[in-house]
Structure formats: C-alpha cells, structure tokens
Amino acid sequence: MEGGAYGAGKAGGAFDPHTLVRQPHTILRVVSWVFSIVVFGSIVNEGYLNTPSEGKEFCIYNRNPNACSYGVAVGVFAFLTCLLYLALDVYFPQISSVKDRKKAVLSDIGVSAWETCS
C-alpha cells in the first residue's frame, strides 16, 4: 500500500472489505463494540435488584443508583462511538481532503483519550 495522508492510501479507491477487516484498529473497534454491549447489557439486566421486603429496585453496586447509571452511560457511549468510528473507517479511504482526514484522525485520538481518562 502506498503511503498517504494520515494513514491511508490515495483517496478515491474502491472499497475493499478484506483490507478493512484486516486492519488492527478495525478489529479493536469491533472487540470494543462487543465489550460495550456486554457492559451495557449486564448492568441493565442484572444491575438492579428487588427484594421481597423492599418494593423498590436498587443498584447492586453499594445500593448507589449513580453507579449503575454511570455504567449504563459508559456502555451506551462506547457503543455509539464504536459504531461512529467503524463507519468512519469504512468512509475514510474516500475522503480526499487532507484537512478532513486530519480532523477525522484527531477526533478519533481525542475521543479515545477522553474515554481513557474518564
């Protein structure tokens, strides 16, 4: 593959799903997408309990509803950002403007750094 601006070949090439699937960042995005479903699903399905003595649901994490809400929010945000950047990975070779490619790469780095720090 010829070198190009911001990690891609020359713009305007045909879409090649085999190349897309073999890229490490695409594989990691799919794995992250699956883990976000696991986090979201496990907290939504098993994160809240009802006891017979109490008529109200409570979060299993120290009976703090904010803990469950935070986990659900992180799972949903991770799910949506994974889908967004998977779509961007598909569309990225078609972007011809170096400035637009730079914005895409920098937004990916920024969102990844923000998710890591939070």
mmCIF file of C-alpha atoms in Angstrom:
data_model
loop_
_atom_site.group_PDB
_atom_site.id
_atom_site.type_symbol
_atom_site.label_atom_id
_atom_site.label_comp_id
_atom_site.label_asym_id
_atom_site.label_seq_id
_atom_site.Cartn_x
_atom_site.Cartn_y
_atom_site.Cartn_z
ATOM 1 C CA MET A 1 0.000 0.000 0.000
ATOM 2 C CA GLU A 2 1.343 3.381 -0.898
ATOM 3 C CA GLY A 3 1.760 5.890 1.879
ATOM 4 C CA GLY A 4 -0.707 8.705 2.020
ATOM 5 C CA ALA A 5 -2.027 11.423 4.235
ATOM 6 C CA TYR A 6 -2.881 10.328 7.770
ATOM 7 C CA GLY A 7 -2.507 6.593 7.373
ATOM 8 C CA ALA A 8 -4.458 5.920 4.225
ATOM 9 C CA GLY A 9 -3.654 5.312 0.613
ATOM 10 C CA LYS A 10 -4.656 7.658 -2.124
ATOM 11 C CA ALA A 11 -8.246 8.796 -1.879
ATOM 12 C CA GLY A 12 -10.918 7.652 -4.258
ATOM 13 C CA GLY A 13 -10.003 3.982 -4.322
ATOM 14 C CA ALA A 14 -12.587 1.238 -4.414
ATOM 15 C CA PHE A 15 -13.940 -0.083 -1.119
ATOM 16 C CA ASP A 16 -12.164 -3.282 -0.116
ATOM 17 C CA PRO A 17 -13.821 -5.067 2.832
ATOM 18 C CA HIS A 18 -10.979 -7.596 3.130
ATOM 19 C CA THR A 19 -8.447 -4.818 3.744
ATOM 20 C CA LEU A 20 -10.788 -3.090 6.182
ATOM 21 C CA VAL A 21 -11.328 -6.229 8.271
ATOM 22 C CA ARG A 22 -7.601 -6.976 8.447
ATOM 23 C CA GLN A 23 -6.674 -3.580 9.900
ATOM 24 C CA PRO A 24 -5.802 -3.783 13.621
ATOM 25 C CA HIS A 25 -7.777 -0.709 14.628
ATOM 26 C CA THR A 26 -10.897 -2.105 12.947
ATOM 27 C CA ILE A 27 -10.516 -5.377 14.826
ATOM 28 C CA LEU A 28 -10.078 -3.475 18.106
ATOM 29 C CA ARG A 29 -13.142 -1.353 17.389
ATOM 30 C CA VAL A 30 -15.262 -4.459 16.836
ATOM 31 C CA VAL A 31 -13.943 -6.009 20.070
ATOM 32 C CA SER A 32 -14.670 -2.754 21.917
ATOM 33 C CA TRP A 33 -18.156 -2.706 20.414
ATOM 34 C CA VAL A 34 -18.823 -6.224 21.720
ATOM 35 C CA PHE A 35 -17.484 -5.328 25.183
ATOM 36 C CA SER A 36 -19.671 -2.221 25.294
ATOM 37 C CA ILE A 37 -22.707 -4.430 24.628
ATOM 38 C CA VAL A 38 -21.592 -6.745 27.453
ATOM 39 C CA VAL A 39 -21.152 -3.845 29.902
ATOM 40 C CA PHE A 40 -24.447 -2.220 29.000
ATOM 41 C CA GLY A 41 -26.371 -5.481 28.914
ATOM 42 C CA SER A 42 -25.029 -6.879 32.154
ATOM 43 C CA ILE A 43 -25.780 -3.727 34.128
ATOM 44 C CA VAL A 44 -29.241 -3.281 32.642
ATOM 45 C CA ASN A 45 -30.222 -6.937 33.135
ATOM 46 C CA GLU A 46 -28.543 -7.783 36.436
ATOM 47 C CA GLY A 47 -27.503 -4.444 37.932
ATOM 48 C CA TYR A 48 -30.783 -3.727 39.691
ATOM 49 C CA LEU A 49 -32.421 -5.993 42.259
ATOM 50 C CA ASN A 50 -35.767 -6.209 44.005
ATOM 51 C CA THR A 51 -36.028 -7.794 47.404
ATOM 52 C CA PRO A 52 -39.324 -9.108 48.734
ATOM 53 C CA SER A 53 -39.041 -6.842 51.776
ATOM 54 C CA GLU A 54 -38.484 -3.711 49.680
ATOM 55 C CA GLY A 55 -40.856 -2.672 46.941
ATOM 56 C CA LYS A 56 -38.231 -0.565 45.210
ATOM 57 C CA GLU A 57 -35.372 -1.550 42.896
ATOM 58 C CA PHE A 58 -31.835 -0.798 43.990
ATOM 59 C CA CYS A 59 -28.448 -0.933 42.316
ATOM 60 C CA ILE A 60 -26.229 -3.832 43.379
ATOM 61 C CA TYR A 61 -23.185 -1.569 43.462
ATOM 62 C CA ASN A 62 -23.354 -0.320 47.066
ATOM 63 C CA ARG A 63 -27.044 0.467 46.598
ATOM 64 C CA ASN A 64 -25.977 3.588 44.746
ATOM 65 C CA PRO A 65 -28.143 4.306 41.687
ATOM 66 C CA ASN A 66 -25.471 6.647 40.304
ATOM 67 C CA ALA A 67 -23.050 3.732 39.944
ATOM 68 C CA CYS A 68 -25.459 1.814 37.728
ATOM 69 C CA SER A 69 -26.360 4.948 35.771
ATOM 70 C CA TYR A 70 -22.673 5.667 35.164
ATOM 71 C CA GLY A 71 -22.058 2.117 33.920
ATOM 72 C CA VAL A 72 -25.032 2.265 31.573
ATOM 73 C CA ALA A 73 -23.935 5.678 30.271
ATOM 74 C CA VAL A 74 -20.378 4.450 29.638
ATOM 75 C CA GLY A 75 -21.681 1.358 27.851
ATOM 76 C CA VAL A 76 -24.036 3.337 25.619
ATOM 77 C CA PHE A 77 -21.404 5.990 24.840
ATOM 78 C CA ALA A 78 -18.825 3.321 23.980
ATOM 79 C CA PHE A 79 -21.355 1.521 21.771
ATOM 80 C CA LEU A 80 -22.229 4.665 19.845
ATOM 81 C CA THR A 81 -18.636 5.855 19.420
ATOM 82 C CA CYS A 82 -17.553 2.415 18.210
ATOM 83 C CA LEU A 83 -20.291 2.456 15.582
ATOM 84 C CA LEU A 84 -19.406 6.015 14.578
ATOM 85 C CA TYR A 85 -15.712 5.272 14.135
ATOM 86 C CA LEU A 86 -16.384 1.959 12.388
ATOM 87 C CA ALA A 87 -18.437 3.910 9.868
ATOM 88 C CA LEU A 88 -15.616 6.437 9.615
ATOM 89 C CA ASP A 89 -13.140 3.608 8.968
ATOM 90 C CA VAL A 90 -15.288 2.470 6.053
ATOM 91 C CA TYR A 91 -15.607 6.001 4.678
ATOM 92 C CA PHE A 92 -12.015 7.117 5.408
ATOM 93 C CA PRO A 93 -10.388 5.960 2.121
ATOM 94 C CA GLN A 94 -12.958 8.026 0.208
ATOM 95 C CA ILE A 95 -12.032 11.275 1.962
ATOM 96 C CA SER A 96 -9.897 13.243 -0.445
ATOM 97 C CA SER A 97 -9.209 16.355 1.614
ATOM 98 C CA VAL A 98 -6.130 16.189 3.828
ATOM 99 C CA LYS A 99 -7.772 18.628 6.239
ATOM 100 C CA ASP A 100 -10.823 16.388 6.596
ATOM 101 C CA ARG A 101 -8.618 13.344 7.145
ATOM 102 C CA LYS A 102 -6.699 15.257 9.790
ATOM 103 C CA LYS A 103 -9.948 16.186 11.550
ATOM 104 C CA ALA A 104 -11.102 12.559 11.484
ATOM 105 C CA VAL A 105 -7.833 11.249 12.925
ATOM 106 C CA LEU A 106 -7.616 13.959 15.583
ATOM 107 C CA SER A 107 -11.224 13.415 16.648
ATOM 108 C CA ASP A 108 -10.508 9.691 16.971
ATOM 109 C CA ILE A 109 -7.454 10.395 19.112
ATOM 110 C CA GLY A 110 -9.310 12.962 21.209
ATOM 111 C CA VAL A 111 -12.332 10.746 21.885
ATOM 112 C CA SER A 112 -10.078 7.793 22.687
ATOM 113 C CA ALA A 113 -8.052 9.899 25.130
ATOM 114 C CA TRP A 114 -11.214 11.260 26.760
ATOM 115 C CA GLU A 115 -12.690 7.772 27.144
ATOM 116 C CA THR A 116 -9.427 6.511 28.645
ATOM 117 C CA CYS A 117 -9.248 9.335 31.187
ATOM 118 C CA SER A 118 -12.867 9.110 32.325
#
